XYZ file of C-alpha atoms in Angstrom:
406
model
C 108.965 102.284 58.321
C 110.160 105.106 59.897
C 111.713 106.058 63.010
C 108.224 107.540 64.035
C 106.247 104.885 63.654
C 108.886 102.312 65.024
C 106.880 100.316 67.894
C 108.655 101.238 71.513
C 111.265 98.594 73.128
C 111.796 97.788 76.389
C 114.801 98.948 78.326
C 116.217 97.437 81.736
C 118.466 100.684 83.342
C 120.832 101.477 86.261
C 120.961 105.146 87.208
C 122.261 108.005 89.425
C 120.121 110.428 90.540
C 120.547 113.935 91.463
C 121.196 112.984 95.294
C 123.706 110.500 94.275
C 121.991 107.316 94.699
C 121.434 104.112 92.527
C 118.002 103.589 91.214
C 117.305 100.310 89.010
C 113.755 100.277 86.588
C 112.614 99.834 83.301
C 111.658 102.356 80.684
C 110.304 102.292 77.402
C 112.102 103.855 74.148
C 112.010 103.489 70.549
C 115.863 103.209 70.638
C 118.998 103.207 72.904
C 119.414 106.920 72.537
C 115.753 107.949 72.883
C 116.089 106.180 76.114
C 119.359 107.621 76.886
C 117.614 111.253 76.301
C 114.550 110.582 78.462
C 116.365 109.507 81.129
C 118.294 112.565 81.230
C 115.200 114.566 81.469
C 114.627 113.104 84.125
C 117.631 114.312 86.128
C 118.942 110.464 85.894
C 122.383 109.386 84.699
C 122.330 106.159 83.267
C 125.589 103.682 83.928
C 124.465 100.854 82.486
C 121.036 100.406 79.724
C 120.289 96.971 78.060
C 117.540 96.139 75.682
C 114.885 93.119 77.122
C 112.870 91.243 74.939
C 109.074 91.195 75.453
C 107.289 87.794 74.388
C 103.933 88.862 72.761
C 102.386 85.753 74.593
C 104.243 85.926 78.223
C 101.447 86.123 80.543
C 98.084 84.693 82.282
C 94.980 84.096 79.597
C 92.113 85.890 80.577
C 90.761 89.113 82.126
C 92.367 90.956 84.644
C 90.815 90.141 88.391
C 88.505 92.329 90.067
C 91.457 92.628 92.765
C 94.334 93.273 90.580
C 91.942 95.986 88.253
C 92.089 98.127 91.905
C 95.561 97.477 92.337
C 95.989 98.862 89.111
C 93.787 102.253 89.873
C 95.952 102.481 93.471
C 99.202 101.995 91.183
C 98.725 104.862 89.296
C 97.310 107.253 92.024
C 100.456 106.523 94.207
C 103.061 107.439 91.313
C 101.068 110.482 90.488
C 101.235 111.623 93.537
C 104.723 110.802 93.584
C 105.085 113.140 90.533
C 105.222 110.453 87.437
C 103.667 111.714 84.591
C 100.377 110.179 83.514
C 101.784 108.185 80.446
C 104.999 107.268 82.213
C 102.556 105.772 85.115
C 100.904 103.900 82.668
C 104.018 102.209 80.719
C 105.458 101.348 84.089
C 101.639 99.739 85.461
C 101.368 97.738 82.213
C 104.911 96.311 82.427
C 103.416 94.465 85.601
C 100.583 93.365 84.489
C 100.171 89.714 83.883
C 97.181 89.225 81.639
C 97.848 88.906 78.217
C 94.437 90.640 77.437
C 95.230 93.632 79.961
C 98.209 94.503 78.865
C 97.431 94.756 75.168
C 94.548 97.088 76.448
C 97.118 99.026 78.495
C 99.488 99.506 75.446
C 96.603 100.356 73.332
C 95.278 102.921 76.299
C 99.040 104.317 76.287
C 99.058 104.477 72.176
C 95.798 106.444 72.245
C 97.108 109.234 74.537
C 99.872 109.266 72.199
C 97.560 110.378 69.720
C 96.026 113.319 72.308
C 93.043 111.698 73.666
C 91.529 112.546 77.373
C 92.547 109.975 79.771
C 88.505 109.522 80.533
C 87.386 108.753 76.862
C 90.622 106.603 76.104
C 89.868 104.313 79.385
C 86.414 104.211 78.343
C 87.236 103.313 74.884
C 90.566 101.378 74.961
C 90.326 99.381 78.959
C 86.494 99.098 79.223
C 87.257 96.329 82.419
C 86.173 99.237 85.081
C 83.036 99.865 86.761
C 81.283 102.959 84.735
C 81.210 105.587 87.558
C 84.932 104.967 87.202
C 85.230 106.860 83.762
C 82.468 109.409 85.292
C 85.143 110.295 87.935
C 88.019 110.565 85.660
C 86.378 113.002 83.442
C 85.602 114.865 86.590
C 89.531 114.506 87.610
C 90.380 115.928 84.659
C 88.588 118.940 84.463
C 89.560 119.919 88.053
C 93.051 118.446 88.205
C 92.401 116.105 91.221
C 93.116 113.017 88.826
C 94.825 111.326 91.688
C 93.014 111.913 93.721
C 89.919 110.812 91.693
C 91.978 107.080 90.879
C 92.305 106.682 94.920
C 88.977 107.454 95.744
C 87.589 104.895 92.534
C 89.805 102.176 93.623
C 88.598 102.841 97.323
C 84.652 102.632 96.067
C 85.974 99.542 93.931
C 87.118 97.693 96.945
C 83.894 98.854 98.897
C 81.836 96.801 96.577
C 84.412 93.946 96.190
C 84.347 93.331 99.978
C 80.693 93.933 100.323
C 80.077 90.577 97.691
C 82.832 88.651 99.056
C 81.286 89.198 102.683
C 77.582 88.379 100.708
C 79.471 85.338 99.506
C 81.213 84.065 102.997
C 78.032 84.154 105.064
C 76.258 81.855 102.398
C 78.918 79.401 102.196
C 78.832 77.364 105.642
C 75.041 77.419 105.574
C 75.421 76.141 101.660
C 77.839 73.448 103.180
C 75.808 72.336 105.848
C 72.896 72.250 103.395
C 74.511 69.711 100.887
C 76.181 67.753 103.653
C 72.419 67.339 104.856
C 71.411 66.441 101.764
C 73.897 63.793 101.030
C 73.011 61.921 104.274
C 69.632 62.150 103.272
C 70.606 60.687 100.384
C 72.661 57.871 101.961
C 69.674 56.897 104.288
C 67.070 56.748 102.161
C 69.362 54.743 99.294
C 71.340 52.454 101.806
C 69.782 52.672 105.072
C 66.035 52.199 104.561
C 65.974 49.142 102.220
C 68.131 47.028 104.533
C 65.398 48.005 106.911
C 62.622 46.979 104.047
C 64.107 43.376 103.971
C 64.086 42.895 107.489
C 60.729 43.820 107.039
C 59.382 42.034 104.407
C 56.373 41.997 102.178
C 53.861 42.263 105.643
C 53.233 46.139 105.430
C 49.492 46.207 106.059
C 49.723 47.274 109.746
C 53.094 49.390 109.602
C 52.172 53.159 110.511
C 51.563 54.910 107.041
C 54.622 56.923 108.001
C 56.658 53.622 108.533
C 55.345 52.662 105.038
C 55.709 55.795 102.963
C 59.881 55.957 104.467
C 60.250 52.282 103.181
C 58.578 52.406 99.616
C 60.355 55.604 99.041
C 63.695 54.030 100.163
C 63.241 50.827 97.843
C 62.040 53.813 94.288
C 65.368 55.488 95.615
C 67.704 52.509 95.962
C 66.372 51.225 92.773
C 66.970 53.932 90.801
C 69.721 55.599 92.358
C 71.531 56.769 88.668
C 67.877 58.585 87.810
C 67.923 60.355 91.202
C 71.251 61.285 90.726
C 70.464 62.653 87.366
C 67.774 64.333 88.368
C 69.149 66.189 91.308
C 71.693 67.717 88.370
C 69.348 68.102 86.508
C 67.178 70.407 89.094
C 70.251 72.077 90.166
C 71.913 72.581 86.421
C 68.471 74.255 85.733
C 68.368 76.470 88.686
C 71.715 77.987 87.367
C 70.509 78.569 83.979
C 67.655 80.045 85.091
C 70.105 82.090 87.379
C 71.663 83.297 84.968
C 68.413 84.793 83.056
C 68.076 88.784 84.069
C 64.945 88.307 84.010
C 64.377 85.431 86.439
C 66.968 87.168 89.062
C 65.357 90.274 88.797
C 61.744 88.186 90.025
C 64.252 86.419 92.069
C 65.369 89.552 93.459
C 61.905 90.898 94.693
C 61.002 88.076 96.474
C 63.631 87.933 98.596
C 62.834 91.404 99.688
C 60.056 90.115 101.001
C 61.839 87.964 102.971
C 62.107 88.789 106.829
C 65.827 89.345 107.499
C 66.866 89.224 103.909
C 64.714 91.343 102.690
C 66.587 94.222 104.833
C 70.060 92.692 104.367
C 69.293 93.538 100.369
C 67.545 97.128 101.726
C 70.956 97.825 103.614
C 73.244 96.956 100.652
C 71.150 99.241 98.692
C 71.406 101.895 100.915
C 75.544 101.513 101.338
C 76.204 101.012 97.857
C 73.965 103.678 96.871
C 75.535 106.719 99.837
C 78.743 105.354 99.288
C 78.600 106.248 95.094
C 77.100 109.274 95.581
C 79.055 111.067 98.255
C 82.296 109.742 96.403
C 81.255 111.608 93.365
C 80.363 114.441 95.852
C 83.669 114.946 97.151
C 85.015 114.931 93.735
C 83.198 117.999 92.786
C 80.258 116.599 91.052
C 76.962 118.225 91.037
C 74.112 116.508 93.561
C 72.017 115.774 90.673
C 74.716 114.041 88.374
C 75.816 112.585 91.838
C 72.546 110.647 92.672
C 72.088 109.515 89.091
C 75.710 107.628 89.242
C 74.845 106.314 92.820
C 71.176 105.279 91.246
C 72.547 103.557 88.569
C 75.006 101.185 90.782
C 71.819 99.739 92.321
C 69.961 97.042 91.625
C 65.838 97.499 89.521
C 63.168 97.761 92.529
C 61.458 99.645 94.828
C 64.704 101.978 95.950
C 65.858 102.660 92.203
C 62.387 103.770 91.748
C 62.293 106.166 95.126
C 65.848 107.509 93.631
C 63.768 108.461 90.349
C 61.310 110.505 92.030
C 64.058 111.618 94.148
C 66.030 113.147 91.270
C 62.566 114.812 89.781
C 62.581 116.692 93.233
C 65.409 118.136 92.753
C 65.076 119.445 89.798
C 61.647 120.869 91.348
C 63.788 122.355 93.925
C 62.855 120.514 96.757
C 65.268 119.580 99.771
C 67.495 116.535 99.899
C 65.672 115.286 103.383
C 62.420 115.984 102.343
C 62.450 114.416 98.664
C 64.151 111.107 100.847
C 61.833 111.212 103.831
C 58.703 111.162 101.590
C 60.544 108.616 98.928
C 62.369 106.293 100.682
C 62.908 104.153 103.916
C 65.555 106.474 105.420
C 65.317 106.789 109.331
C 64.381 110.329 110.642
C 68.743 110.532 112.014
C 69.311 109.866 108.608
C 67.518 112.637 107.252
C 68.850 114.978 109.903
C 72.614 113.672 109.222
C 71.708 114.986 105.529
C 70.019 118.270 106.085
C 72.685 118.952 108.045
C 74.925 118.656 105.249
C 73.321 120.008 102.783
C 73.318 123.488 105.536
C 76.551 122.792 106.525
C 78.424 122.335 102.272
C 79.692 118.890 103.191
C 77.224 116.892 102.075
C 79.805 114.540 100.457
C 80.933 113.962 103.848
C 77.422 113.192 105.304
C 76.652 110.661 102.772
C 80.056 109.020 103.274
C 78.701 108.523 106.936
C 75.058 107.096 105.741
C 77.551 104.835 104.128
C 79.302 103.904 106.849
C 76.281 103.524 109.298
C 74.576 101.079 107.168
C 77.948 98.905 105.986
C 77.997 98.342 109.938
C 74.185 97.732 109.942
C 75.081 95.101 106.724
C 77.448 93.490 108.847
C 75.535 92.858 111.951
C 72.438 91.945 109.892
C 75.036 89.166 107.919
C 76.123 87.399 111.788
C 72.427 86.958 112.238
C 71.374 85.743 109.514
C 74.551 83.454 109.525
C 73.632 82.865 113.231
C 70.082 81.910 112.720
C 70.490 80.032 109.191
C 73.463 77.480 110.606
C 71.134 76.194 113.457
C 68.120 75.545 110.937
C 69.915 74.139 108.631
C 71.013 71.597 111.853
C 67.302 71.578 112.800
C 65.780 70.414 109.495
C 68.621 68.155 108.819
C 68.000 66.175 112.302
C 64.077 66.245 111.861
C 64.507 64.265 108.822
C 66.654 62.092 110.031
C 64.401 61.677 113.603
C 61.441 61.235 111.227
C 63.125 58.675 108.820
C 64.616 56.320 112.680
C 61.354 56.912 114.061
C 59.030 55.475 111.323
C 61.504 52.806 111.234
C 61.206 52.016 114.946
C 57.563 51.969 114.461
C 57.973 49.623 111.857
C 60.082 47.258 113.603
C 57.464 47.588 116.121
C 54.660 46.729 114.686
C 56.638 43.526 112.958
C 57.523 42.152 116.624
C 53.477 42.975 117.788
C 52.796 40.863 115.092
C 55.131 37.956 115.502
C 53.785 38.218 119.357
């Protein structure tokens, strides 16, 4: 093998720089003297340059995290900025990377600019882990030498939509809990409660309140087949993930909840955000309006909006104005429109639709506390009128036992 085709080792140094001071990293080299030479380049006097050994399977199994694939994007913005070159940035990111799978990618990304490929189509090709506007932006970055700028802005958007699911996610959860809390002492009444009650009771039903007898004979089918309940409660909720999972079936799923009151504009807002977020992002970054709304219109979900956003598009390439293709296509408010034709007068529409953004992430947020603040006390409600329902009928039934016995 030759010296060309020798793989790269990995070198732990101690240097001086030009202002005299100490500076401690790690560099890659296909030898002791290549490393020796590139430091120098670099205006760096080495004092001290040992070799360390890489373990091909040192690492985490797996993907790399939605969190740590922004990292990543920040990582390499902030040393370009600092004035790293792009393939140096990229070593030194993929040194601390701790997915197996990511950093073979990374090595592989590195290896292929090697070879004189465009950042854009060897992230595309070689790290295929990032959202696709992503690789959109970089080609952009390229051609107009803002790639730094291009990585901070994509790891920005990238955190956007991160914190937008996660805040999805934690307004669902205590409602969730108090639903399978309620549940479970359903569960526990109607399996352990109610046929103490039945006993008590006895075989004289005729006169118990058909409420009173409905709670006991369901109590006695539950407590005697408590490992078929059980089963089939798994089996109910094991099917409503699979179907889940179908595109299909979340896509139906999906337009019926926007017909929900409430939900059905906390799905309308995220639309919105998502959608004026993507598209004045690839604004600023010198995109064209057109390219621009098809990157933001492809980041949202199939429905209604993506629809308007068609027809919105086929405006203008008719020509027609941003707020008047939106007014007649979509749900915007009449300030919205104005914030936009103002924009579009003013050249900063980027900037306009980076405000939409903004306007409905706070609308997203204050539509979330309600619907947190209104679900939490139903969930309460339903859980005590099934529990008032189950005491009462079995009040009634004592009742009616003791008018009896009378």
């Amino acid at each position: 093998m030759s010296s060309a085709d020798s793989p790269e080792r990995l070198y732990q140094f101690t240097a001086i720089n030009s202002a005299g001071a100490k500076i401690a990293d790690r560099i890659r080299a296909k030898d002791q003297g290549a490393a020796i030479k590139a430091l120098s380049a670099k205006g760096l006097t080495p004092i001290k340059l040992e070799e360390r050994a890489e373990k091909a399977a040192e690492g985490k199994r797996g993907a790399l995290s939605f969190t740590d694939r922004v990292t990543v994007l920040r990582q390499l913005a902030l040393m370009m900025d600092a004035g790293v070159g792009l393939l140096e940035s990229i070593d030194t990111v993929a040194i601390g990377i701790t997915s197996i799978e990511a950093k073979a990618q990374f090595t592989k990304l590195s290896t292929a600019l090697k070879r004189g490929a465009t950042f854009a189509d060897a992230m595309e090709t070689e790290t295929p882990i990032f959202p696709f506007y992503v690789y959109s932006m970089i080609r952009v970055g390229e051609a107009t030498g803002q790639l730094n700028e291009v990585l901070r802005d994509g790891a920005n958007q990238m955190a956007n939509e991160d914190r937008l699911r996660r805040d999805l996610a934690n307004a669902m959860t205590y409602p969730a809990f108090l639903g399978g809390v309620g549940l479970a002492a359903v569960l526990f009444i109607f399996t352990q409660v109610v046929p103490r009650f039945s006993v008590m009771i006895g075989d004289k039903r005729d006169k118990l309140p058909m409420i009173s007898r409905w709670v006991i004979e369901t109590g006695e089918l539950a407590s005697n087949h408590v490992l078929l309940l059980l089963a089939l409660i798994g089996a109910v909720i094991s099917g409503a993930v699979f179907a889940f999972l179908n595109p299909a079936v979340r896509k139906s799923a999906y337009r019926v909840a926007h017909t929900i009151p409430l939900i059905g504009d906390l799905l309308k807002y995220r639309e919105i955000t998502t959608w004026a977020r993507l598209t004045g992002f690839a604004l600023r970054n010198g995109v064209g309006l057109l390219e621009a709304s098809n990157l933001g219109r492809k980041a949202t979900p199939e429905g209604g909006f993506q629809l308007a956003l068609e027809q919105f598009e086929r405006d203008l390439k008719a020509g027609v104005a941003v707020d008047e293709s939106l007014g007649r296509h979509t749900t915007l408010t009449s300030m919205d429109l104005s914030l936009l034709r103002a924009g579009q007068k003013s050249g900063s529409l980027g900037k306009m639709f980076d405000f939409l953004a903004d306007g409905y992430d706070d609308k997203l947020s204050d539509m979330m506390k309600r619907l947190t603040a209104l679900i939490e006390p139903l969930a309460v409600g339903v859980i005590s009128v099934l529990v008032g329902v189950v005491a009462l009928s079995l009040v009634l039934a004592l009742s009616s036992v003791y008018d009896t016995v009378l």
